[in-house]
PDB file of C-alpha atoms and ligand atoms in Angstrom:
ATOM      1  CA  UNK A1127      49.082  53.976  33.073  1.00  0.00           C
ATOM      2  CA  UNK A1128      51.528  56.955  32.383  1.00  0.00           C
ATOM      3  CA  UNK A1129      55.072  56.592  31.622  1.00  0.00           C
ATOM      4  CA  UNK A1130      57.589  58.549  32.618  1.00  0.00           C
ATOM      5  CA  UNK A1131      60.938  58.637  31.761  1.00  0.00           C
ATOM      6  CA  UNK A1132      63.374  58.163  34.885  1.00  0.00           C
ATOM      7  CA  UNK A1133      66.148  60.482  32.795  1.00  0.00           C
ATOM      8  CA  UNK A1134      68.428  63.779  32.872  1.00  0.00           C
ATOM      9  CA  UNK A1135      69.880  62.991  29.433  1.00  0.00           C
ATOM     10  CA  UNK A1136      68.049  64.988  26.475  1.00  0.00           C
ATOM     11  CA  UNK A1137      68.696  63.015  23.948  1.00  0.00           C
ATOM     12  CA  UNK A1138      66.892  60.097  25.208  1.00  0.00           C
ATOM     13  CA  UNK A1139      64.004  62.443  26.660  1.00  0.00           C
ATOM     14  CA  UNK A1140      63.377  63.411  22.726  1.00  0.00           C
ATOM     15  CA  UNK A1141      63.421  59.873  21.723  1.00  0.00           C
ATOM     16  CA  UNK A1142      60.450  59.133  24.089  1.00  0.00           C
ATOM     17  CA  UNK A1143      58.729  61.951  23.602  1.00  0.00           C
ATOM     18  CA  UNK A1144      59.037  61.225  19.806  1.00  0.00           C
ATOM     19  CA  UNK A1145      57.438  57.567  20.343  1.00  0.00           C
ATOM     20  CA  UNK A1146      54.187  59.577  21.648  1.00  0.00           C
ATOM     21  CA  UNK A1147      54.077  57.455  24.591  1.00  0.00           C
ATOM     22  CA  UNK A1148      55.516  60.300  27.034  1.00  0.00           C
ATOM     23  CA  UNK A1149      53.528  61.588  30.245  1.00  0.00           C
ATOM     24  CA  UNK A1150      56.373  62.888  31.825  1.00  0.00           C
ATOM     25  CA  UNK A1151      59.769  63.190  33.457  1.00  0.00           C
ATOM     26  CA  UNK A1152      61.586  62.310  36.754  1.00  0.00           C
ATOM     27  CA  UNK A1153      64.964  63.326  37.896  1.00  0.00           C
ATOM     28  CA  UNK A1154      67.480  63.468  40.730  1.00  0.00           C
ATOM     29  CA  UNK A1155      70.470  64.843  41.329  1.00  0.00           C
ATOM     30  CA  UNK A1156      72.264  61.509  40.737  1.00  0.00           C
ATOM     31  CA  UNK A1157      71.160  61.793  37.099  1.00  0.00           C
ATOM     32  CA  UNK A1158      71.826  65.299  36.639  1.00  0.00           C
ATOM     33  CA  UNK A1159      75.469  64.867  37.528  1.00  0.00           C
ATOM     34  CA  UNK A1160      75.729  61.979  35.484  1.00  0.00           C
ATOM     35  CA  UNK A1161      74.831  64.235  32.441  1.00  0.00           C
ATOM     36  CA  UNK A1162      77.684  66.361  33.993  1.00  0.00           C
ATOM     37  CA  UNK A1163      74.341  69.396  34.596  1.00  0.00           C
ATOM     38  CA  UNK A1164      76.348  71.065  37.625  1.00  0.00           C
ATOM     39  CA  UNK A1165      75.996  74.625  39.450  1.00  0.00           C
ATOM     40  CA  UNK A1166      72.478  76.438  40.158  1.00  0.00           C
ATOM     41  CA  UNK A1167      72.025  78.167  36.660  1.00  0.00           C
ATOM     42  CA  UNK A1168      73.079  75.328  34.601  1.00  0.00           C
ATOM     43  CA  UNK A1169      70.561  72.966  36.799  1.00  0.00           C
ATOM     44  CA  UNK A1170      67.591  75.699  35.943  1.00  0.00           C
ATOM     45  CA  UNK A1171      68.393  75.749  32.334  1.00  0.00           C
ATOM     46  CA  UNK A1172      68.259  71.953  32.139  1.00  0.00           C
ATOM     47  CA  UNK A1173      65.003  71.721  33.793  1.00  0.00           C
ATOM     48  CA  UNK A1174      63.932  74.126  31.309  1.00  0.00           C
ATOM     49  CA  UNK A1175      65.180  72.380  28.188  1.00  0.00           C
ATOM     50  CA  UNK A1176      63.402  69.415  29.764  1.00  0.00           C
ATOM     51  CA  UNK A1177      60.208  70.935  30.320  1.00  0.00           C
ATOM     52  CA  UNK A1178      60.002  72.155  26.544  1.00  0.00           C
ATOM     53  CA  UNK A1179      60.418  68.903  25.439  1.00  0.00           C
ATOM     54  CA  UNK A1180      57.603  67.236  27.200  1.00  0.00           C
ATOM     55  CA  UNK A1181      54.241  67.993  27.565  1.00  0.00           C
ATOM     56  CA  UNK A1182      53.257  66.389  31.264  1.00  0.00           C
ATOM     57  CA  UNK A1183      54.793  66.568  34.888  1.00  0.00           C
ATOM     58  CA  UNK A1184      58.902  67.086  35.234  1.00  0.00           C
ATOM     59  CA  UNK A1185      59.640  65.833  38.899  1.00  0.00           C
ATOM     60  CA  UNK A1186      62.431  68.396  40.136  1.00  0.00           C
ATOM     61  CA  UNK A1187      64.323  67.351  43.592  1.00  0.00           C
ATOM     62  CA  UNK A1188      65.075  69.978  46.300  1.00  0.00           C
ATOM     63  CA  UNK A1189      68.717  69.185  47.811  1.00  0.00           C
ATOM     64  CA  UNK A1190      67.981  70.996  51.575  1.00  0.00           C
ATOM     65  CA  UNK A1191      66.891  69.197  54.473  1.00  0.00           C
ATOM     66  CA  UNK A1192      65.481  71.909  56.470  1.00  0.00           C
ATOM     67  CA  UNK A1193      61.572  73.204  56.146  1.00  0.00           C
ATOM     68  CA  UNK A1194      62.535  76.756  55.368  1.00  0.00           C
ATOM     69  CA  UNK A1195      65.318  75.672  52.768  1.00  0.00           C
ATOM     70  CA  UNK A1196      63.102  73.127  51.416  1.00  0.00           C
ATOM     71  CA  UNK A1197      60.183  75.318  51.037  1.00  0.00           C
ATOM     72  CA  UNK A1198      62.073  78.265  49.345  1.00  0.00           C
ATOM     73  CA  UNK A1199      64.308  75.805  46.802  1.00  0.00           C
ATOM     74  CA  UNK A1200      60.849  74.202  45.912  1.00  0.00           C
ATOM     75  CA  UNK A1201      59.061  77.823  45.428  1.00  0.00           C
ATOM     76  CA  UNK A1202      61.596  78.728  43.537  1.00  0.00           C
ATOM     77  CA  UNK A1203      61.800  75.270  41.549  1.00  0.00           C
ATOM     78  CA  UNK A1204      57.537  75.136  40.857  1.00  0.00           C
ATOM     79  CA  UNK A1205      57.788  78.982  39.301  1.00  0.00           C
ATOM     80  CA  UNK A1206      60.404  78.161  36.425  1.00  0.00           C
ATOM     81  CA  UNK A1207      57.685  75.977  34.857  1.00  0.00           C
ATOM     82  CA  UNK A1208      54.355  75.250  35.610  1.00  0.00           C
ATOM     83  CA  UNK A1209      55.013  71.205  34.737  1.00  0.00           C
ATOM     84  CA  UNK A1210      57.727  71.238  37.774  1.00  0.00           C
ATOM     85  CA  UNK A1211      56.580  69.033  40.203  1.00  0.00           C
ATOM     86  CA  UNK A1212      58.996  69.607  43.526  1.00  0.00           C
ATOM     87  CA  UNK A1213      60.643  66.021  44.433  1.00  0.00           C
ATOM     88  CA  UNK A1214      60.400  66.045  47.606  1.00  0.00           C
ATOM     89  CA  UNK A1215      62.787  63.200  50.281  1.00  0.00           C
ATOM     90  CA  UNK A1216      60.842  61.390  52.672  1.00  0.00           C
ATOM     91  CA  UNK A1217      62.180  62.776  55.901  1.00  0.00           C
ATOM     92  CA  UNK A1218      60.130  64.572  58.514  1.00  0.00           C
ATOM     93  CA  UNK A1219      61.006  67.914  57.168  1.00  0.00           C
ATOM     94  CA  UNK A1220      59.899  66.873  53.830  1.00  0.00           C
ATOM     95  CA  UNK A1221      56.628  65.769  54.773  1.00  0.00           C
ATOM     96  CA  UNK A1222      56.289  69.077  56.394  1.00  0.00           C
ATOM     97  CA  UNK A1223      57.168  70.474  53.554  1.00  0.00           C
ATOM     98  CA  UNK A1224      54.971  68.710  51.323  1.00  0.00           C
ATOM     99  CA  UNK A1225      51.718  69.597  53.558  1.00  0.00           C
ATOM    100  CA  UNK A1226      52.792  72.925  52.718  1.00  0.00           C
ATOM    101  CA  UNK A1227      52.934  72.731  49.328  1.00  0.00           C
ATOM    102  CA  UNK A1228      49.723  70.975  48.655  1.00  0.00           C
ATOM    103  CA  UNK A1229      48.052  73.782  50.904  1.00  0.00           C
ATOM    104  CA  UNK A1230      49.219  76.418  48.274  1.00  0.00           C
ATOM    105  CA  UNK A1231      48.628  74.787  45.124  1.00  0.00           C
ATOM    106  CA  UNK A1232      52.407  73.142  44.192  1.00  0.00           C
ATOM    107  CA  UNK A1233      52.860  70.144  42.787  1.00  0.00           C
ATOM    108  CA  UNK A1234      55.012  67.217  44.757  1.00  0.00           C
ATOM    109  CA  UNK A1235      56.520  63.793  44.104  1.00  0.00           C
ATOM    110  CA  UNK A1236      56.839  62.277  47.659  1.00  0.00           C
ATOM    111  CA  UNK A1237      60.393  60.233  46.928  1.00  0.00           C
ATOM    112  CA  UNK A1238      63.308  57.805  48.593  1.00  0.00           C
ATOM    113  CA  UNK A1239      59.561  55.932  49.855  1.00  0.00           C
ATOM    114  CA  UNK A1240      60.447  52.100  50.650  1.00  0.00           C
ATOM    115  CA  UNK A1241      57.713  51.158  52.839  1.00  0.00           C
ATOM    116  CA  UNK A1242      53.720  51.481  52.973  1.00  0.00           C
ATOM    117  CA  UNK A1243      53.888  53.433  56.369  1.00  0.00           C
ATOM    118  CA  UNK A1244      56.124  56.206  54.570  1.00  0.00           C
ATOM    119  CA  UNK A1245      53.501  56.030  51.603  1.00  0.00           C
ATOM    120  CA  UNK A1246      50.534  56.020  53.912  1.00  0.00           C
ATOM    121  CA  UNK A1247      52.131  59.694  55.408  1.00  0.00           C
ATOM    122  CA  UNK A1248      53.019  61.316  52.158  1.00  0.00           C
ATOM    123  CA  UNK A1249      49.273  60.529  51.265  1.00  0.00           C
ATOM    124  CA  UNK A1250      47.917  62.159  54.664  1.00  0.00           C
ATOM    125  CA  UNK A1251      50.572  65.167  53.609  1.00  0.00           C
ATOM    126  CA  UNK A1252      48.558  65.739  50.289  1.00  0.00           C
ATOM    127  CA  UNK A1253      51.914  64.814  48.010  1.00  0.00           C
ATOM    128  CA  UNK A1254      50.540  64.943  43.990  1.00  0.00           C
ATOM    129  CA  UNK A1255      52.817  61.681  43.592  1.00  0.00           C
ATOM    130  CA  UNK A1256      54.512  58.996  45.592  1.00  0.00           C
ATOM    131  CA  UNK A1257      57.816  57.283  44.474  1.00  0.00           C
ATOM    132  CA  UNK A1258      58.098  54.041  46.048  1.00  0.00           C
ATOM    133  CA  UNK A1259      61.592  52.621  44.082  1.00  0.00           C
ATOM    134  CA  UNK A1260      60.852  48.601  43.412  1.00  0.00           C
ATOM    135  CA  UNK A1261      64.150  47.778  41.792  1.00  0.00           C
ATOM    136  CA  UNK A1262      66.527  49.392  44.987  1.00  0.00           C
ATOM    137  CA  UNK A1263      64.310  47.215  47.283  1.00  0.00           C
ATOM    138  CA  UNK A1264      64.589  43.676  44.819  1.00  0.00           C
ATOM    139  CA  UNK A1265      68.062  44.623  45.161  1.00  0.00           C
ATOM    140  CA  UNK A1266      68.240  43.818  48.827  1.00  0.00           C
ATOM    141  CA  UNK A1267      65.746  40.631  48.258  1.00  0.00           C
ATOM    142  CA  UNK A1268      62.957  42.549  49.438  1.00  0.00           C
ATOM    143  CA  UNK A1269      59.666  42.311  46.897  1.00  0.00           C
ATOM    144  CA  UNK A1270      59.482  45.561  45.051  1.00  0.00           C
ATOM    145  CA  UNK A1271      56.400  44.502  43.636  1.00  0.00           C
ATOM    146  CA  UNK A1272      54.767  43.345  46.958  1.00  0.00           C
ATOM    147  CA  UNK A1273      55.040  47.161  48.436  1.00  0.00           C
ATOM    148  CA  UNK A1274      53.422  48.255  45.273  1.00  0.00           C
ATOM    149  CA  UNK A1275      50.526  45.889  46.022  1.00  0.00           C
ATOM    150  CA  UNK A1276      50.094  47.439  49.740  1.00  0.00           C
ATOM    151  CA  UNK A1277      50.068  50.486  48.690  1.00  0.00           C
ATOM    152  CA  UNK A1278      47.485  50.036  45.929  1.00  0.00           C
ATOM    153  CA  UNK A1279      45.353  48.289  48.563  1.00  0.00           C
ATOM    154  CA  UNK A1280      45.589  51.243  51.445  1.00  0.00           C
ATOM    155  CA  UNK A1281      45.183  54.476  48.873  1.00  0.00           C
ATOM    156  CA  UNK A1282      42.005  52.300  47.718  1.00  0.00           C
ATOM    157  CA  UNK A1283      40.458  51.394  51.154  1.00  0.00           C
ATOM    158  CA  UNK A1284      40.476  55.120  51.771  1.00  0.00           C
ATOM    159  CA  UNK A1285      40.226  56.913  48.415  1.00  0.00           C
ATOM    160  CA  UNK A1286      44.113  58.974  48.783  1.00  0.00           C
ATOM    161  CA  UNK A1287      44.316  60.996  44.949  1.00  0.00           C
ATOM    162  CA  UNK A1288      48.190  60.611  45.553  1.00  0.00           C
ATOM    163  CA  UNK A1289      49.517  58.828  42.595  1.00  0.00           C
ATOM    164  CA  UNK A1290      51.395  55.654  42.755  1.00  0.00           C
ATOM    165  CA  UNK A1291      54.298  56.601  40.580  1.00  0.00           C
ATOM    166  CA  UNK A1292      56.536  53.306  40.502  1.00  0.00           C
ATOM    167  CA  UNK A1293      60.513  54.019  40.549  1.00  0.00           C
ATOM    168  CA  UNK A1294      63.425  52.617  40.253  1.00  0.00           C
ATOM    169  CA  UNK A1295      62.052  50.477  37.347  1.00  0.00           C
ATOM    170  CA  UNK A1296      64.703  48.062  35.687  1.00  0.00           C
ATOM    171  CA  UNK A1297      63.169  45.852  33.170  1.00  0.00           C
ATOM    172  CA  UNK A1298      60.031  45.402  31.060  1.00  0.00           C
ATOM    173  CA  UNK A1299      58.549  43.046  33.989  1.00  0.00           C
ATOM    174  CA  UNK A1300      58.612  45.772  36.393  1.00  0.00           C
ATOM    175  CA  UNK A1301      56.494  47.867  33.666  1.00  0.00           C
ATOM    176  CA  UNK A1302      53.711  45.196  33.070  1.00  0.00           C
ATOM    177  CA  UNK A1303      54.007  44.190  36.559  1.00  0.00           C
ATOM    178  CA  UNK A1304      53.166  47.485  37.672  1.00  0.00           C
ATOM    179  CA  UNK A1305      50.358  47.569  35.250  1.00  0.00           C
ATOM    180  CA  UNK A1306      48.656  44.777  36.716  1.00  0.00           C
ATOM    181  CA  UNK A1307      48.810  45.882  39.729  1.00  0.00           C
ATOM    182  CA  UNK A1308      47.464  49.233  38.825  1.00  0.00           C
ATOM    183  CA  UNK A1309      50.353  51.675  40.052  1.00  0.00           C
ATOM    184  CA  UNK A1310      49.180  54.861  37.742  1.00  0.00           C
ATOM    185  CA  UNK A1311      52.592  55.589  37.243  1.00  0.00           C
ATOM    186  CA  UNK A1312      55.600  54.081  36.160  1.00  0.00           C
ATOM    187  CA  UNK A1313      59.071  55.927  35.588  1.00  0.00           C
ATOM    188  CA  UNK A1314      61.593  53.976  34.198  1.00  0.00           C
ATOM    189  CA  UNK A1315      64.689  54.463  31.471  1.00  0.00           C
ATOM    190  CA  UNK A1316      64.463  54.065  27.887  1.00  0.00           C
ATOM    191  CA  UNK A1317      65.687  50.708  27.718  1.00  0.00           C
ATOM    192  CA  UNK A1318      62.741  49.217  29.765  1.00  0.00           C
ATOM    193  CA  UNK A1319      60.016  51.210  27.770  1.00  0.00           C
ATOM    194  CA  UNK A1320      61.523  50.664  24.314  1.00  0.00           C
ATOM    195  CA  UNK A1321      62.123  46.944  25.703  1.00  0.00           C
ATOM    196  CA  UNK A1322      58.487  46.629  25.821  1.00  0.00           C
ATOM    197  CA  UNK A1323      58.364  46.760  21.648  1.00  0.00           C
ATOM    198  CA  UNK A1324      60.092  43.333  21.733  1.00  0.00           C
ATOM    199  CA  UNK A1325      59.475  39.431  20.582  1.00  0.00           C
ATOM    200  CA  UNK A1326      61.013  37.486  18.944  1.00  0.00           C
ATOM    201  CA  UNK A1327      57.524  36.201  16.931  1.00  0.00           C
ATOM    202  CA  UNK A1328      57.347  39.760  16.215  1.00  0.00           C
ATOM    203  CA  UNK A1329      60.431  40.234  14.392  1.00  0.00           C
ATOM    204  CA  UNK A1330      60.269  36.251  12.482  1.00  0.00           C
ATOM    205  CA  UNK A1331      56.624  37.113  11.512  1.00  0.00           C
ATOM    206  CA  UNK A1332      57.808  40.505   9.909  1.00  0.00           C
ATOM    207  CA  UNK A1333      60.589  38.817   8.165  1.00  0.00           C
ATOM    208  CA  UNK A1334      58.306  36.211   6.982  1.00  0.00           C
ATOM    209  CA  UNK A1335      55.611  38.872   5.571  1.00  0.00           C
ATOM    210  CA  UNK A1336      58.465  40.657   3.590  1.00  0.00           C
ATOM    211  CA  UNK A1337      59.542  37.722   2.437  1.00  0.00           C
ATOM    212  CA  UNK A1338      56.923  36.680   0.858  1.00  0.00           C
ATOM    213  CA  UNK A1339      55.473  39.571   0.155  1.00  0.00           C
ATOM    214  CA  UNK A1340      58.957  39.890  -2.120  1.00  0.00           C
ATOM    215  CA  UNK A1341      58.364  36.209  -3.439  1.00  0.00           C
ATOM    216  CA  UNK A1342      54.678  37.081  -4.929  1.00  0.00           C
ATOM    217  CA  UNK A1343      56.249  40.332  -6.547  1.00  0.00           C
ATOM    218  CA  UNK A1344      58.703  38.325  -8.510  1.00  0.00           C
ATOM    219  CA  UNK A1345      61.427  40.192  -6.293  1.00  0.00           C
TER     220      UNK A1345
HETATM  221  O1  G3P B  79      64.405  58.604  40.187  1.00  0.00           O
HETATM  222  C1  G3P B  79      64.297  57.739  41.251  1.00  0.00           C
HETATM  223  C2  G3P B  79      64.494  56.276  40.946  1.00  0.00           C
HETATM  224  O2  G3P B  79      63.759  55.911  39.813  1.00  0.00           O
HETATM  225  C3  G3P B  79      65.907  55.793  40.954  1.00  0.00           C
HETATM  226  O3  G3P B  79      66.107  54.596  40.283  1.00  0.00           O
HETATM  227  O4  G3P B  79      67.569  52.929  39.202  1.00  0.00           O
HETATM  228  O5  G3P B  79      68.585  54.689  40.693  1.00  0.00           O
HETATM  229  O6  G3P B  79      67.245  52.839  41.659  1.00  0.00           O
HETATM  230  P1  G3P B  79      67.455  53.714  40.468  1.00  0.00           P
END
């Protein structure tokens, strides 16, 4: 399973990459202006920075709506770096748009995808990734997890390369959930992969070792 990190901020992109558990990045524009990354120029520089942190895929998300905007913001997005994957909306356009991009060799993340229909079509389109987000759908008391599972099932029955990249990830059970399930992605924030490091049988065993390890030295 790869793990992304579902992050604009810099700071906590280095501290994942420096675990060495890093595959990658995702982003939207809702976390680039919450790391206060506004204007064209300062956007490309970020995804920049980003991309010479990391060594797999950066997910980069087109703002137009329109085939011709969305296919010249993506071009433009996929040659600043050739780990930009263009994060693509789930609207008729967009699937368009993806088509197009898969025919000439760019990288997509399919995203905004809450059911297995809309996963089924970014498939057929040929999108590199899809982004189906569990945690906004437990949020409404809809099971996440349960659209994960259909779409595992129908990408298997007919052999679709797209990979399941889980988003919208809250909490360590979405990770190992996801796992078992055998989503090939999961994108999530620090907190939920660093998370994964604890129990509490961890941290009283250590204690204990020291301990005695202390004890037998006459410490
Ligand atoms: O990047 C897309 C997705 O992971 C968003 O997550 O937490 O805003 O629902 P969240």
């Amino acid at each position: 399973m790869k793990f992304f990190i579902d992050t604009a901020n810099l700071q906590q992109i280095k501290e994942a990459q420096d675990l060495g558990v890093l595959d990658g990045v995702t982003t939207n524009p809702s976390l680039m202006a919450k790391e206060g990354i506004t204007g064209e120029q300062n956007v490309i520089d970020h995804y920049k920075a980003i991309c010479d942190i990391v060594d797999g895929d950066v997910s980069a998300e087109v703002i137009s709506t329109d085939f011709d905007n969305i296919i010249k913001e993506g071009e433009a997005l996929a040659k600043l770096h050739d780990r930009i994957v263009v994060k693509v909306p789930m609207i008729k356009e967009g699937v368009k748009a993806i088509k197009y991009f898969s025919s000439n060799g760019i990288k997509t993340n399919c995203t905004l995808v809450f059911s297995s229909g809309q996963a089924l079509l970014a498939a057929k389109a040929g999108a590199t990734y899809v982004s189906p987000f569990l945690g906004r759908l437990d949020d409404i008391s809809t099971d996440g997890l349960a659209l994960i599972e259909d779409i595992r099932l129908i990408y298997d029955n007919y052999g679709y390369e797209t990979q399941i990249l889980a988003a919208s990830i809250r909490h360590v059970m979405h990770i190992v959930e996801c796992a078992k399930i055998g989503a090939d992605v999961m994108t999530g924030p620090l907190s939920a992969i660093l998370g994964l490091l604890k129990h509490p049988l961890t941290d009283n065993g250590l204690a204990q070792f020291l301990a005695d390890h202390a004890k037998a030295a006459g410490k």
